[in-house]
GROMACS .gro file of C-alpha atoms in nm:
model
  500
    1UNK     CA    1  -0.888   4.758  -0.057
    2UNK     CA    2  -1.201   4.589   0.068
    3UNK     CA    3  -1.387   4.776   0.337
    4UNK     CA    4  -1.367   4.609   0.679
    5UNK     CA    5  -1.672   4.406   0.769
    6UNK     CA    6  -1.857   4.477   1.088
    7UNK     CA    7  -1.758   4.224   1.354
    8UNK     CA    8  -2.103   4.222   1.508
    9UNK     CA    9  -2.198   3.878   1.378
   10UNK     CA   10  -1.898   3.643   1.382
   11UNK     CA   11  -1.988   3.300   1.253
   12UNK     CA   12  -1.914   3.026   1.504
   13UNK     CA   13  -1.808   2.677   1.403
   14UNK     CA   14  -1.866   2.415   1.669
   15UNK     CA   15  -1.632   2.120   1.651
   16UNK     CA   16  -1.531   1.864   1.911
   17UNK     CA   17  -1.220   1.673   1.809
   18UNK     CA   18  -1.191   1.301   1.889
   19UNK     CA   19  -0.874   1.206   2.083
   20UNK     CA   20  -0.653   1.113   1.787
   21UNK     CA   21  -0.762   1.416   1.585
   22UNK     CA   22  -0.702   1.643   1.885
   23UNK     CA   23  -0.340   1.523   1.896
   24UNK     CA   24  -0.315   1.571   1.520
   25UNK     CA   25  -0.435   1.931   1.547
   26UNK     CA   26  -0.205   2.010   1.839
   27UNK     CA   27   0.109   1.880   1.670
   28UNK     CA   28   0.366   2.143   1.565
   29UNK     CA   29   0.516   1.918   1.293
   30UNK     CA   30   0.560   2.070   0.948
   31UNK     CA   31   0.414   1.758   0.781
   32UNK     CA   32   0.122   1.594   0.960
   33UNK     CA   33  -0.064   1.283   0.848
   34UNK     CA   34  -0.395   1.143   0.975
   35UNK     CA   35  -0.492   0.786   0.887
   36UNK     CA   36  -0.813   0.611   0.984
   37UNK     CA   37  -1.108   0.403   0.866
   38UNK     CA   38  -1.393   0.535   0.655
   39UNK     CA   39  -1.631   0.753   0.852
   40UNK     CA   40  -1.377   0.850   1.116
   41UNK     CA   41  -1.403   1.226   1.048
   42UNK     CA   42  -1.063   1.277   0.885
   43UNK     CA   43  -1.178   1.514   0.609
   44UNK     CA   44  -1.393   1.718   0.846
   45UNK     CA   45  -1.098   1.755   1.081
   46UNK     CA   46  -0.879   1.889   0.801
   47UNK     CA   47  -1.146   2.141   0.697
   48UNK     CA   48  -1.171   2.274   1.051
   49UNK     CA   49  -0.793   2.273   1.086
   50UNK     CA   50  -0.742   2.499   0.783
   51UNK     CA   51  -1.013   2.735   0.904
   52UNK     CA   52  -0.848   2.756   1.246
   53UNK     CA   53  -0.508   2.823   1.090
   54UNK     CA   54  -0.654   3.095   0.869
   55UNK     CA   55  -0.810   3.267   1.170
   56UNK     CA   56  -0.484   3.234   1.364
   57UNK     CA   57  -0.264   3.419   1.115
   58UNK     CA   58  -0.109   3.747   1.220
   59UNK     CA   59  -0.324   4.052   1.145
   60UNK     CA   60  -0.178   4.323   0.923
   61UNK     CA   61  -0.209   4.697   1.009
   62UNK     CA   62  -0.556   4.706   0.853
   63UNK     CA   63  -0.679   4.426   1.080
   64UNK     CA   64  -0.685   4.151   0.813
   65UNK     CA   65  -0.540   3.805   0.868
   66UNK     CA   66  -0.437   3.688   0.522
   67UNK     CA   67  -0.357   3.335   0.408
   68UNK     CA   68  -0.367   3.114   0.102
   69UNK     CA   69  -0.418   2.737   0.105
   70UNK     CA   70  -0.424   2.462  -0.157
   71UNK     CA   71  -0.644   2.153  -0.123
   72UNK     CA   72  -0.529   1.864  -0.343
   73UNK     CA   73  -0.691   1.544  -0.466
   74UNK     CA   74  -0.579   1.299  -0.733
   75UNK     CA   75  -0.864   1.369  -0.983
   76UNK     CA   76  -1.107   1.653  -1.046
   77UNK     CA   77  -1.404   1.417  -1.027
   78UNK     CA   78  -1.315   1.308  -0.675
   79UNK     CA   79  -1.219   1.664  -0.585
   80UNK     CA   80  -1.567   1.790  -0.677
   81UNK     CA   81  -1.770   1.492  -0.560
   82UNK     CA   82  -1.607   1.439  -0.222
   83UNK     CA   83  -1.351   1.695  -0.104
   84UNK     CA   84  -1.534   2.007  -0.216
   85UNK     CA   85  -1.869   1.884  -0.084
   86UNK     CA   86  -1.720   1.823   0.259
   87UNK     CA   87  -1.552   2.164   0.258
   88UNK     CA   88  -1.868   2.357   0.164
   89UNK     CA   89  -2.069   2.158   0.416
   90UNK     CA   90  -1.846   2.297   0.690
   91UNK     CA   91  -1.791   2.640   0.533
   92UNK     CA   92  -2.110   2.726   0.337
   93UNK     CA   93  -2.097   3.009   0.089
   94UNK     CA   94  -2.372   3.213   0.255
   95UNK     CA   95  -2.161   3.255   0.570
   96UNK     CA   96  -1.802   3.238   0.444
   97UNK     CA   97  -1.804   3.381   0.093
   98UNK     CA   98  -1.881   3.266  -0.259
   99UNK     CA   99  -1.705   2.976  -0.424
  100UNK     CA  100  -1.588   3.038  -0.781
  101UNK     CA  101  -1.633   2.730  -0.999
  102UNK     CA  102  -1.444   2.894  -1.286
  103UNK     CA  103  -1.110   2.889  -1.104
  104UNK     CA  104  -1.206   2.641  -0.828
  105UNK     CA  105  -1.128   2.892  -0.553
  106UNK     CA  106  -1.315   2.970  -0.233
  107UNK     CA  107  -1.245   3.321  -0.105
  108UNK     CA  108  -1.320   3.326   0.265
  109UNK     CA  109  -1.405   3.640   0.464
  110UNK     CA  110  -1.453   3.557   0.829
  111UNK     CA  111  -1.523   3.836   1.083
  112UNK     CA  112  -1.369   3.758   1.421
  113UNK     CA  113  -1.473   3.858   1.770
  114UNK     CA  114  -1.160   4.073   1.827
  115UNK     CA  115  -1.257   4.309   1.545
  116UNK     CA  116  -1.017   4.161   1.288
  117UNK     CA  117  -1.117   3.938   1.002
  118UNK     CA  118  -0.962   3.643   0.826
  119UNK     CA  119  -0.932   3.652   0.449
  120UNK     CA  120  -0.816   3.333   0.285
  121UNK     CA  121  -0.789   3.205  -0.068
  122UNK     CA  122  -0.852   2.830  -0.080
  123UNK     CA  123  -0.742   2.678  -0.412
  124UNK     CA  124  -0.889   2.338  -0.504
  125UNK     CA  125  -0.655   2.151  -0.734
  126UNK     CA  126  -0.636   1.802  -0.884
  127UNK     CA  127  -0.329   1.634  -1.029
  128UNK     CA  128  -0.471   1.403  -1.295
  129UNK     CA  129  -0.312   1.604  -1.578
  130UNK     CA  130   0.061   1.678  -1.627
  131UNK     CA  131   0.003   2.053  -1.649
  132UNK     CA  132  -0.165   2.050  -1.307
  133UNK     CA  133   0.148   1.916  -1.142
  134UNK     CA  134   0.360   2.183  -1.314
  135UNK     CA  135   0.128   2.461  -1.196
  136UNK     CA  136   0.161   2.334  -0.842
  137UNK     CA  137   0.530   2.426  -0.848
  138UNK     CA  138   0.447   2.793  -0.910
  139UNK     CA  139   0.209   2.844  -0.618
  140UNK     CA  140   0.289   3.062  -0.317
  141UNK     CA  141   0.094   2.926  -0.022
  142UNK     CA  142   0.054   2.946   0.350
  143UNK     CA  143  -0.032   2.579   0.387
  144UNK     CA  144  -0.187   2.284   0.210
  145UNK     CA  145  -0.412   1.984   0.266
  146UNK     CA  146  -0.377   1.662   0.067
  147UNK     CA  147  -0.701   1.466   0.075
  148UNK     CA  148  -0.653   1.087   0.036
  149UNK     CA  149  -0.277   1.121   0.030
  150UNK     CA  150  -0.228   0.753  -0.052
  151UNK     CA  151  -0.337   0.831  -0.410
  152UNK     CA  152  -0.053   1.078  -0.473
  153UNK     CA  153   0.319   1.006  -0.511
  154UNK     CA  154   0.565   1.117  -0.248
  155UNK     CA  155   0.733   1.356  -0.492
  156UNK     CA  156   0.415   1.566  -0.501
  157UNK     CA  157   0.401   1.580  -0.121
  158UNK     CA  158   0.763   1.687  -0.102
  159UNK     CA  159   0.720   1.947  -0.376
  160UNK     CA  160   0.415   2.089  -0.200
  161UNK     CA  161   0.621   2.140   0.113
  162UNK     CA  162   0.848   2.370  -0.088
  163UNK     CA  163   0.552   2.591  -0.186
  164UNK     CA  164   0.412   2.664   0.161
  165UNK     CA  165   0.528   2.932   0.407
  166UNK     CA  166   0.548   3.177   0.115
  167UNK     CA  167   0.232   3.380   0.172
  168UNK     CA  168   0.203   3.635   0.316
  169UNK     CA  169   0.559   3.754   0.263
  170UNK     CA  170   0.778   3.835   0.561
  171UNK     CA  171   0.753   4.207   0.487
  172UNK     CA  172   0.374   4.173   0.528
  173UNK     CA  173   0.393   3.991   0.857
  174UNK     CA  174   0.481   3.640   0.740
  175UNK     CA  175   0.308   3.317   0.841
  176UNK     CA  176   0.205   3.250   1.197
  177UNK     CA  177   0.164   2.887   1.085
  178UNK     CA  178   0.268   2.700   0.773
  179UNK     CA  179   0.273   2.335   0.683
  180UNK     CA  180   0.121   2.040   0.498
  181UNK     CA  181  -0.158   1.829   0.644
  182UNK     CA  182  -0.268   1.498   0.495
  183UNK     CA  183  -0.543   1.246   0.552
  184UNK     CA  184  -0.596   0.901   0.408
  185UNK     CA  185  -0.748   0.560   0.440
  186UNK     CA  186  -0.480   0.297   0.505
  187UNK     CA  187  -0.246   0.259   0.206
  188UNK     CA  188  -0.065  -0.048   0.075
  189UNK     CA  189   0.199  -0.225   0.277
  190UNK     CA  190   0.481  -0.090   0.057
  191UNK     CA  191   0.344   0.264   0.029
  192UNK     CA  192   0.558   0.566   0.111
  193UNK     CA  193   0.315   0.662   0.392
  194UNK     CA  194   0.380   0.338   0.579
  195UNK     CA  195   0.755   0.366   0.523
  196UNK     CA  196   0.771   0.717   0.668
  197UNK     CA  197   0.520   0.654   0.948
  198UNK     CA  198   0.642   0.315   1.068
  199UNK     CA  199   1.007   0.287   0.968
  200UNK     CA  200   1.211   0.597   0.882
  201UNK     CA  201   1.008   0.852   1.085
  202UNK     CA  202   1.183   1.163   0.950
  203UNK     CA  203   1.221   1.472   1.162
  204UNK     CA  204   0.933   1.724   1.153
  205UNK     CA  205   0.692   1.462   1.019
  206UNK     CA  206   0.416   1.333   1.246
  207UNK     CA  207   0.165   1.057   1.169
  208UNK     CA  208  -0.150   0.982   1.364
  209UNK     CA  209  -0.350   0.660   1.335
  210UNK     CA  210  -0.712   0.642   1.444
  211UNK     CA  211  -0.851   0.318   1.588
  212UNK     CA  212  -1.053   0.108   1.348
  213UNK     CA  213  -1.429   0.091   1.358
  214UNK     CA  214  -1.388  -0.288   1.354
  215UNK     CA  215  -1.132  -0.507   1.531
  216UNK     CA  216  -1.028  -0.858   1.430
  217UNK     CA  217  -1.002  -1.113   1.710
  218UNK     CA  218  -0.937  -1.482   1.649
  219UNK     CA  219  -1.050  -1.449   1.289
  220UNK     CA  220  -1.376  -1.272   1.376
  221UNK     CA  221  -1.457  -0.906   1.297
  222UNK     CA  222  -1.615  -0.726   1.591
  223UNK     CA  223  -1.728  -0.371   1.664
  224UNK     CA  224  -1.451  -0.164   1.822
  225UNK     CA  225  -1.569   0.022   2.134
  226UNK     CA  226  -1.270   0.258   2.098
  227UNK     CA  227  -1.369   0.374   1.748
  228UNK     CA  228  -1.387   0.750   1.697
  229UNK     CA  229  -1.663   0.967   1.553
  230UNK     CA  230  -1.935   0.708   1.627
  231UNK     CA  231  -2.165   0.982   1.758
  232UNK     CA  232  -2.180   1.131   1.409
  233UNK     CA  233  -2.246   0.799   1.234
  234UNK     CA  234  -2.558   0.590   1.193
  235UNK     CA  235  -2.608   0.307   1.445
  236UNK     CA  236  -2.399  -0.002   1.366
  237UNK     CA  237  -2.234   0.192   1.084
  238UNK     CA  238  -1.943  -0.048   1.034
  239UNK     CA  239  -2.121  -0.375   1.117
  240UNK     CA  240  -2.390  -0.315   0.856
  241UNK     CA  241  -2.132  -0.245   0.585
  242UNK     CA  242  -1.926  -0.559   0.640
  243UNK     CA  243  -2.179  -0.791   0.475
  244UNK     CA  244  -2.050  -0.920   0.144
  245UNK     CA  245  -1.712  -0.749   0.179
  246UNK     CA  246  -1.387  -0.940   0.147
  247UNK     CA  247  -1.164  -0.973   0.456
  248UNK     CA  248  -0.904  -0.757   0.280
  249UNK     CA  249  -1.159  -0.478   0.228
  250UNK     CA  250  -1.272  -0.498   0.592
  251UNK     CA  251  -0.917  -0.485   0.723
  252UNK     CA  252  -0.823  -0.178   0.518
  253UNK     CA  253  -1.139   0.035   0.526
  254UNK     CA  254  -1.297  -0.066   0.858
  255UNK     CA  255  -1.009  -0.198   1.072
  256UNK     CA  256  -0.770   0.077   0.953
  257UNK     CA  257  -0.492  -0.172   0.875
  258UNK     CA  258  -0.232  -0.141   0.604
  259UNK     CA  259  -0.304  -0.378   0.319
  260UNK     CA  260  -0.434  -0.436  -0.030
  261UNK     CA  261  -0.806  -0.412  -0.104
  262UNK     CA  262  -0.789  -0.423  -0.481
  263UNK     CA  263  -1.043  -0.532  -0.737
  264UNK     CA  264  -0.892  -0.873  -0.791
  265UNK     CA  265  -0.843  -1.211  -0.632
  266UNK     CA  266  -0.526  -1.264  -0.426
  267UNK     CA  267  -0.308  -1.555  -0.530
  268UNK     CA  268  -0.259  -1.644  -0.163
  269UNK     CA  269  -0.582  -1.605   0.035
  270UNK     CA  270  -0.410  -1.828   0.295
  271UNK     CA  271  -0.174  -1.542   0.385
  272UNK     CA  272  -0.246  -1.365   0.713
  273UNK     CA  273  -0.021  -1.065   0.770
  274UNK     CA  274  -0.052  -1.081   1.148
  275UNK     CA  275   0.046  -1.450   1.145
  276UNK     CA  276   0.292  -1.486   0.859
  277UNK     CA  277   0.484  -1.154   0.870
  278UNK     CA  278   0.733  -1.125   1.155
  279UNK     CA  279   0.756  -0.796   1.342
  280UNK     CA  280   1.133  -0.828   1.387
  281UNK     CA  281   1.408  -0.922   1.147
  282UNK     CA  282   1.461  -1.298   1.133
  283UNK     CA  283   1.810  -1.440   1.182
  284UNK     CA  284   1.935  -1.752   1.002
  285UNK     CA  285   1.959  -2.071   1.205
  286UNK     CA  286   2.325  -2.171   1.237
  287UNK     CA  287   2.430  -2.492   1.067
  288UNK     CA  288   2.130  -2.520   0.837
  289UNK     CA  289   2.163  -2.460   0.463
  290UNK     CA  290   2.006  -2.167   0.285
  291UNK     CA  291   1.766  -2.208  -0.005
  292UNK     CA  292   1.727  -1.947  -0.276
  293UNK     CA  293   1.470  -1.924  -0.553
  294UNK     CA  294   1.523  -1.718  -0.867
  295UNK     CA  295   1.293  -1.572  -1.129
  296UNK     CA  296   1.463  -1.447  -1.445
  297UNK     CA  297   1.380  -1.200  -1.722
  298UNK     CA  298   1.440  -0.825  -1.727
  299UNK     CA  299   1.322  -0.799  -1.367
  300UNK     CA  300   1.508  -1.084  -1.195
  301UNK     CA  301   1.422  -1.151  -0.832
  302UNK     CA  302   1.541  -1.381  -0.557
  303UNK     CA  303   1.386  -1.514  -0.237
  304UNK     CA  304   1.614  -1.656   0.033
  305UNK     CA  305   1.505  -1.878   0.319
  306UNK     CA  306   1.567  -2.174   0.546
  307UNK     CA  307   1.369  -2.482   0.632
  308UNK     CA  308   1.399  -2.560   1.002
  309UNK     CA  309   1.427  -2.907   1.145
  310UNK     CA  310   1.058  -2.909   1.243
  311UNK     CA  311   0.949  -2.827   0.886
  312UNK     CA  312   0.884  -2.457   0.932
  313UNK     CA  313   1.005  -2.213   0.668
  314UNK     CA  314   1.178  -1.884   0.749
  315UNK     CA  315   1.192  -1.649   0.450
  316UNK     CA  316   1.487  -1.434   0.548
  317UNK     CA  317   1.552  -1.202   0.258
  318UNK     CA  318   1.469  -1.092  -0.094
  319UNK     CA  319   1.649  -0.928  -0.382
  320UNK     CA  320   1.431  -0.747  -0.634
  321UNK     CA  321   1.531  -0.547  -0.939
  322UNK     CA  322   1.396  -0.341  -1.225
  323UNK     CA  323   1.532  -0.339  -1.581
  324UNK     CA  324   1.847  -0.524  -1.479
  325UNK     CA  325   2.051  -0.776  -1.672
  326UNK     CA  326   2.127  -1.118  -1.532
  327UNK     CA  327   2.501  -1.053  -1.517
  328UNK     CA  328   2.463  -0.760  -1.280
  329UNK     CA  329   2.193  -0.935  -1.078
  330UNK     CA  330   2.415  -1.240  -1.026
  331UNK     CA  331   2.684  -1.015  -0.882
  332UNK     CA  332   2.441  -0.848  -0.644
  333UNK     CA  333   2.306  -1.184  -0.529
  334UNK     CA  334   2.656  -1.319  -0.467
  335UNK     CA  335   2.746  -1.009  -0.260
  336UNK     CA  336   2.424  -1.035  -0.058
  337UNK     CA  337   2.483  -1.401   0.029
  338UNK     CA  338   2.846  -1.340   0.120
  339UNK     CA  339   2.773  -1.031   0.330
  340UNK     CA  340   2.460  -1.129   0.521
  341UNK     CA  341   2.492  -1.507   0.529
  342UNK     CA  342   2.864  -1.594   0.536
  343UNK     CA  343   2.959  -1.953   0.592
  344UNK     CA  344   2.618  -2.101   0.509
  345UNK     CA  345   2.577  -2.349   0.227
  346UNK     CA  346   2.330  -2.231  -0.038
  347UNK     CA  347   2.106  -2.441  -0.260
  348UNK     CA  348   1.975  -2.232  -0.551
  349UNK     CA  349   1.674  -2.319  -0.764
  350UNK     CA  350   1.564  -2.115  -1.064
  351UNK     CA  351   1.291  -2.086  -1.319
  352UNK     CA  352   1.328  -2.381  -1.560
  353UNK     CA  353   1.269  -2.138  -1.846
  354UNK     CA  354   1.616  -2.006  -1.767
  355UNK     CA  355   1.761  -2.301  -1.957
  356UNK     CA  356   1.685  -2.120  -2.282
  357UNK     CA  357   1.983  -1.950  -2.443
  358UNK     CA  358   1.991  -1.578  -2.515
  359UNK     CA  359   2.013  -1.468  -2.877
  360UNK     CA  360   2.303  -1.231  -2.804
  361UNK     CA  361   2.570  -1.452  -2.648
  362UNK     CA  362   2.398  -1.792  -2.637
  363UNK     CA  363   2.440  -1.811  -2.260
  364UNK     CA  364   2.153  -1.911  -2.034
  365UNK     CA  365   2.085  -1.744  -1.696
  366UNK     CA  366   2.214  -2.061  -1.533
  367UNK     CA  367   2.543  -2.026  -1.728
  368UNK     CA  368   2.576  -1.667  -1.603
  369UNK     CA  369   2.512  -1.774  -1.245
  370UNK     CA  370   2.773  -2.050  -1.265
  371UNK     CA  371   3.025  -1.804  -1.409
  372UNK     CA  372   2.960  -1.583  -1.104
  373UNK     CA  373   3.028  -1.874  -0.872
  374UNK     CA  374   2.665  -1.955  -0.794
  375UNK     CA  375   2.565  -2.313  -0.860
  376UNK     CA  376   2.197  -2.302  -0.955
  377UNK     CA  377   1.964  -2.570  -1.085
  378UNK     CA  378   1.627  -2.550  -1.257
  379UNK     CA  379   1.336  -2.611  -1.024
  380UNK     CA  380   1.172  -2.954  -1.067
  381UNK     CA  381   0.849  -2.803  -1.199
  382UNK     CA  382   0.715  -2.499  -1.375
  383UNK     CA  383   0.354  -2.601  -1.332
  384UNK     CA  384   0.176  -2.294  -1.188
  385UNK     CA  385  -0.066  -2.504  -0.983
  386UNK     CA  386   0.206  -2.707  -0.813
  387UNK     CA  387   0.419  -2.397  -0.752
  388UNK     CA  388   0.133  -2.209  -0.592
  389UNK     CA  389   0.031  -2.508  -0.384
  390UNK     CA  390   0.386  -2.559  -0.256
  391UNK     CA  391   0.375  -2.216  -0.092
  392UNK     CA  392   0.008  -2.237   0.005
  393UNK     CA  393   0.070  -2.566   0.187
  394UNK     CA  394   0.343  -2.405   0.398
  395UNK     CA  395   0.119  -2.105   0.471
  396UNK     CA  396  -0.162  -2.337   0.583
  397UNK     CA  397   0.062  -2.554   0.799
  398UNK     CA  398   0.058  -2.520   1.178
  399UNK     CA  399   0.351  -2.666   1.372
  400UNK     CA  400   0.323  -2.658   1.749
  401UNK     CA  401   0.108  -2.347   1.728
  402UNK     CA  402   0.350  -2.165   1.500
  403UNK     CA  403   0.299  -2.084   1.132
  404UNK     CA  404   0.460  -2.309   0.875
  405UNK     CA  405   0.596  -2.005   0.689
  406UNK     CA  406   0.722  -1.680   0.840
  407UNK     CA  407   0.858  -1.382   0.648
  408UNK     CA  408   1.118  -1.139   0.774
  409UNK     CA  409   1.049  -0.763   0.748
  410UNK     CA  410   1.333  -0.756   0.494
  411UNK     CA  411   1.094  -0.921   0.246
  412UNK     CA  412   0.883  -0.611   0.186
  413UNK     CA  413   0.789  -0.681  -0.175
  414UNK     CA  414   0.722  -1.048  -0.107
  415UNK     CA  415   0.501  -0.966   0.192
  416UNK     CA  416   0.306  -0.712  -0.013
  417UNK     CA  417   0.263  -0.960  -0.296
  418UNK     CA  418   0.135  -1.235  -0.069
  419UNK     CA  419  -0.092  -0.990   0.110
  420UNK     CA  420  -0.286  -0.930  -0.212
  421UNK     CA  421  -0.077  -0.715  -0.445
  422UNK     CA  422  -0.013  -1.027  -0.654
  423UNK     CA  423  -0.357  -1.115  -0.779
  424UNK     CA  424  -0.579  -1.253  -1.049
  425UNK     CA  425  -0.720  -0.952  -1.229
  426UNK     CA  426  -1.096  -0.932  -1.248
  427UNK     CA  427  -1.250  -0.957  -1.593
  428UNK     CA  428  -1.477  -0.674  -1.704
  429UNK     CA  429  -1.783  -0.888  -1.768
  430UNK     CA  430  -2.137  -0.856  -1.643
  431UNK     CA  431  -2.286  -1.099  -1.395
  432UNK     CA  432  -2.083  -1.329  -1.172
  433UNK     CA  433  -1.731  -1.215  -1.083
  434UNK     CA  434  -1.477  -1.380  -1.310
  435UNK     CA  435  -1.099  -1.357  -1.308
  436UNK     CA  436  -0.810  -1.421  -1.540
  437UNK     CA  437  -0.667  -1.772  -1.550
  438UNK     CA  438  -0.315  -1.659  -1.461
  439UNK     CA  439  -0.194  -1.404  -1.203
  440UNK     CA  440  -0.103  -1.069  -1.351
  441UNK     CA  441   0.260  -0.982  -1.408
  442UNK     CA  442   0.379  -0.696  -1.190
  443UNK     CA  443   0.668  -0.593  -0.972
  444UNK     CA  444   0.524  -0.820  -0.704
  445UNK     CA  445   0.491  -1.131  -0.919
  446UNK     CA  446   0.863  -1.191  -0.980
  447UNK     CA  447   0.972  -1.232  -0.619
  448UNK     CA  448   0.657  -1.431  -0.539
  449UNK     CA  449   0.741  -1.673  -0.818
  450UNK     CA  450   1.100  -1.686  -0.694
  451UNK     CA  451   0.967  -1.804  -0.357
  452UNK     CA  452   0.768  -2.071  -0.539
  453UNK     CA  453   1.077  -2.205  -0.713
  454UNK     CA  454   1.262  -2.209  -0.382
  455UNK     CA  455   1.000  -2.414  -0.199
  456UNK     CA  456   0.936  -2.643  -0.494
  457UNK     CA  457   1.308  -2.707  -0.533
  458UNK     CA  458   1.344  -2.781  -0.162
  459UNK     CA  459   1.081  -3.053  -0.185
  460UNK     CA  460   0.754  -2.884  -0.093
  461UNK     CA  461   0.611  -2.980  -0.432
  462UNK     CA  462   0.687  -3.346  -0.369
  463UNK     CA  463   0.504  -3.332  -0.036
  464UNK     CA  464   0.184  -3.267  -0.227
  465UNK     CA  465   0.226  -3.598  -0.409
  466UNK     CA  466   0.301  -3.827  -0.114
  467UNK     CA  467   0.073  -4.127  -0.049
  468UNK     CA  468  -0.073  -3.951   0.254
  469UNK     CA  469  -0.219  -3.675   0.040
  470UNK     CA  470  -0.255  -3.862  -0.284
  471UNK     CA  471  -0.131  -3.760  -0.626
  472UNK     CA  472  -0.442  -3.560  -0.714
  473UNK     CA  473  -0.437  -3.262  -0.478
  474UNK     CA  474  -0.750  -3.050  -0.487
  475UNK     CA  475  -0.630  -2.702  -0.583
  476UNK     CA  476  -0.732  -2.411  -0.362
  477UNK     CA  477  -0.790  -2.192  -0.663
  478UNK     CA  478  -0.964  -2.357  -0.954
  479UNK     CA  479  -0.863  -2.082  -1.195
  480UNK     CA  480  -0.504  -2.200  -1.188
  481UNK     CA  481  -0.588  -2.551  -1.306
  482UNK     CA  482  -0.481  -2.653  -1.653
  483UNK     CA  483  -0.558  -3.022  -1.695
  484UNK     CA  484  -0.397  -3.033  -2.039
  485UNK     CA  485  -0.057  -2.958  -1.888
  486UNK     CA  486   0.120  -3.262  -1.754
  487UNK     CA  487   0.247  -3.239  -1.398
  488UNK     CA  488   0.620  -3.319  -1.414
  489UNK     CA  489   0.627  -3.443  -1.055
  490UNK     CA  490   0.327  -3.672  -1.086
  491UNK     CA  491   0.388  -4.044  -1.143
  492UNK     CA  492   0.326  -4.142  -1.501
  493UNK     CA  493   0.039  -4.387  -1.547
  494UNK     CA  494   0.138  -4.734  -1.663
  495UNK     CA  495   0.034  -4.804  -2.021
  496UNK     CA  496  -0.110  -5.153  -2.085
  497UNK     CA  497   0.121  -5.375  -2.283
  498UNK     CA  498   0.004  -5.488  -2.621
  499UNK     CA  499   0.011  -5.855  -2.696
  500UNK     CA  500   0.223  -5.952  -2.994
   0.00000   0.00000   0.00000
């Protein structure tokens, strides 16, 4: 057994927690999450929190407070370059004990003023290899910290909760505290963090959200006087970093808002989450017909909405799938319409490519829908420019101060897609940023295209070709133009007659 250290020189760590972090540290929840903008002190808070929990463990008969913690990150490169650097900055080796790079473990020995000492093993682990995840399931821990939790799947978080409160054993005094703490920058709109924090809110989970360093007011990004940790940042820290950044990047990393800040170009830059996503579930207007748009394939999807008398669109619902045949999907769609929207007439528009027959039974998706009792028609166009513009026009429309298109919270995948998850992927070329000509196919693209078929079928595409706007609408995104493809809704030019 190691000889007790003299308690004559306890090492003091001075830390003043900002308001949100103070509530995070005081929470008794088993799972605790801290979300905030860059530079808000999240990682530092978690380092200090683990140290405090190590020092607060129950002392054994020899006066030692034992604990074992795991610190997780998605890759070893980020673990070494960011998480470990922050940890050793707060707990340097010369005061707290040597860090072993061979097994990525920091063995802390902290003399305390009451004559006891804290001894803690802190295991740094990444999960970028399958064997790392398997080893995680064999650990016996007191607690754990997940750094940048948005980069790890929920199954890892849940599995980690099963490995804590196992050291020290009950016969050796047990754990005075055990749990899982997490920190992160804001994740995507459909991420498990947002679902748990904002919707399901399970028992013994607590989530804390720091104010952004920047606030958005009337389309302008301004410094937030309520931002935390400003005293430890350079002057105008956030304002200086906004230059050249996209609005999506600013909202996620500086305003601390949920969203997509990916390396790509959103298909709908017109979409504003605060304006176009309703906070409460939308109800159908009585007496007005429903419209539904369908995208086919192995991941069929449907978008369901109404056009109000004043021209505004309410997108009420969605139905998304994965690896599902059209026969089963048609049944689910029929049940959804009958259950949630009984008595309303439905006009269904689908991808014109659905007129092609399958090689197995020679039935088209439209044949399968009709057999299920759903009368569907092919949308009047499959031109990607017109389809995109049909939705973009509704997003850009303002009717008596209200948005021309509003999405219900039921449309989670559609909202995420419009918010930036559906994008043009950036090409890996040097020089000026260039993007693919077509949006990438993903789980977000299918329901977004279904919404396009719905609006185009309901007449939004024809609005773009009215005499008021002219037949040649300037596209909002040049990369979607394909001049060699004839627009099926455009009037055909008159050919001069030849004289006999």
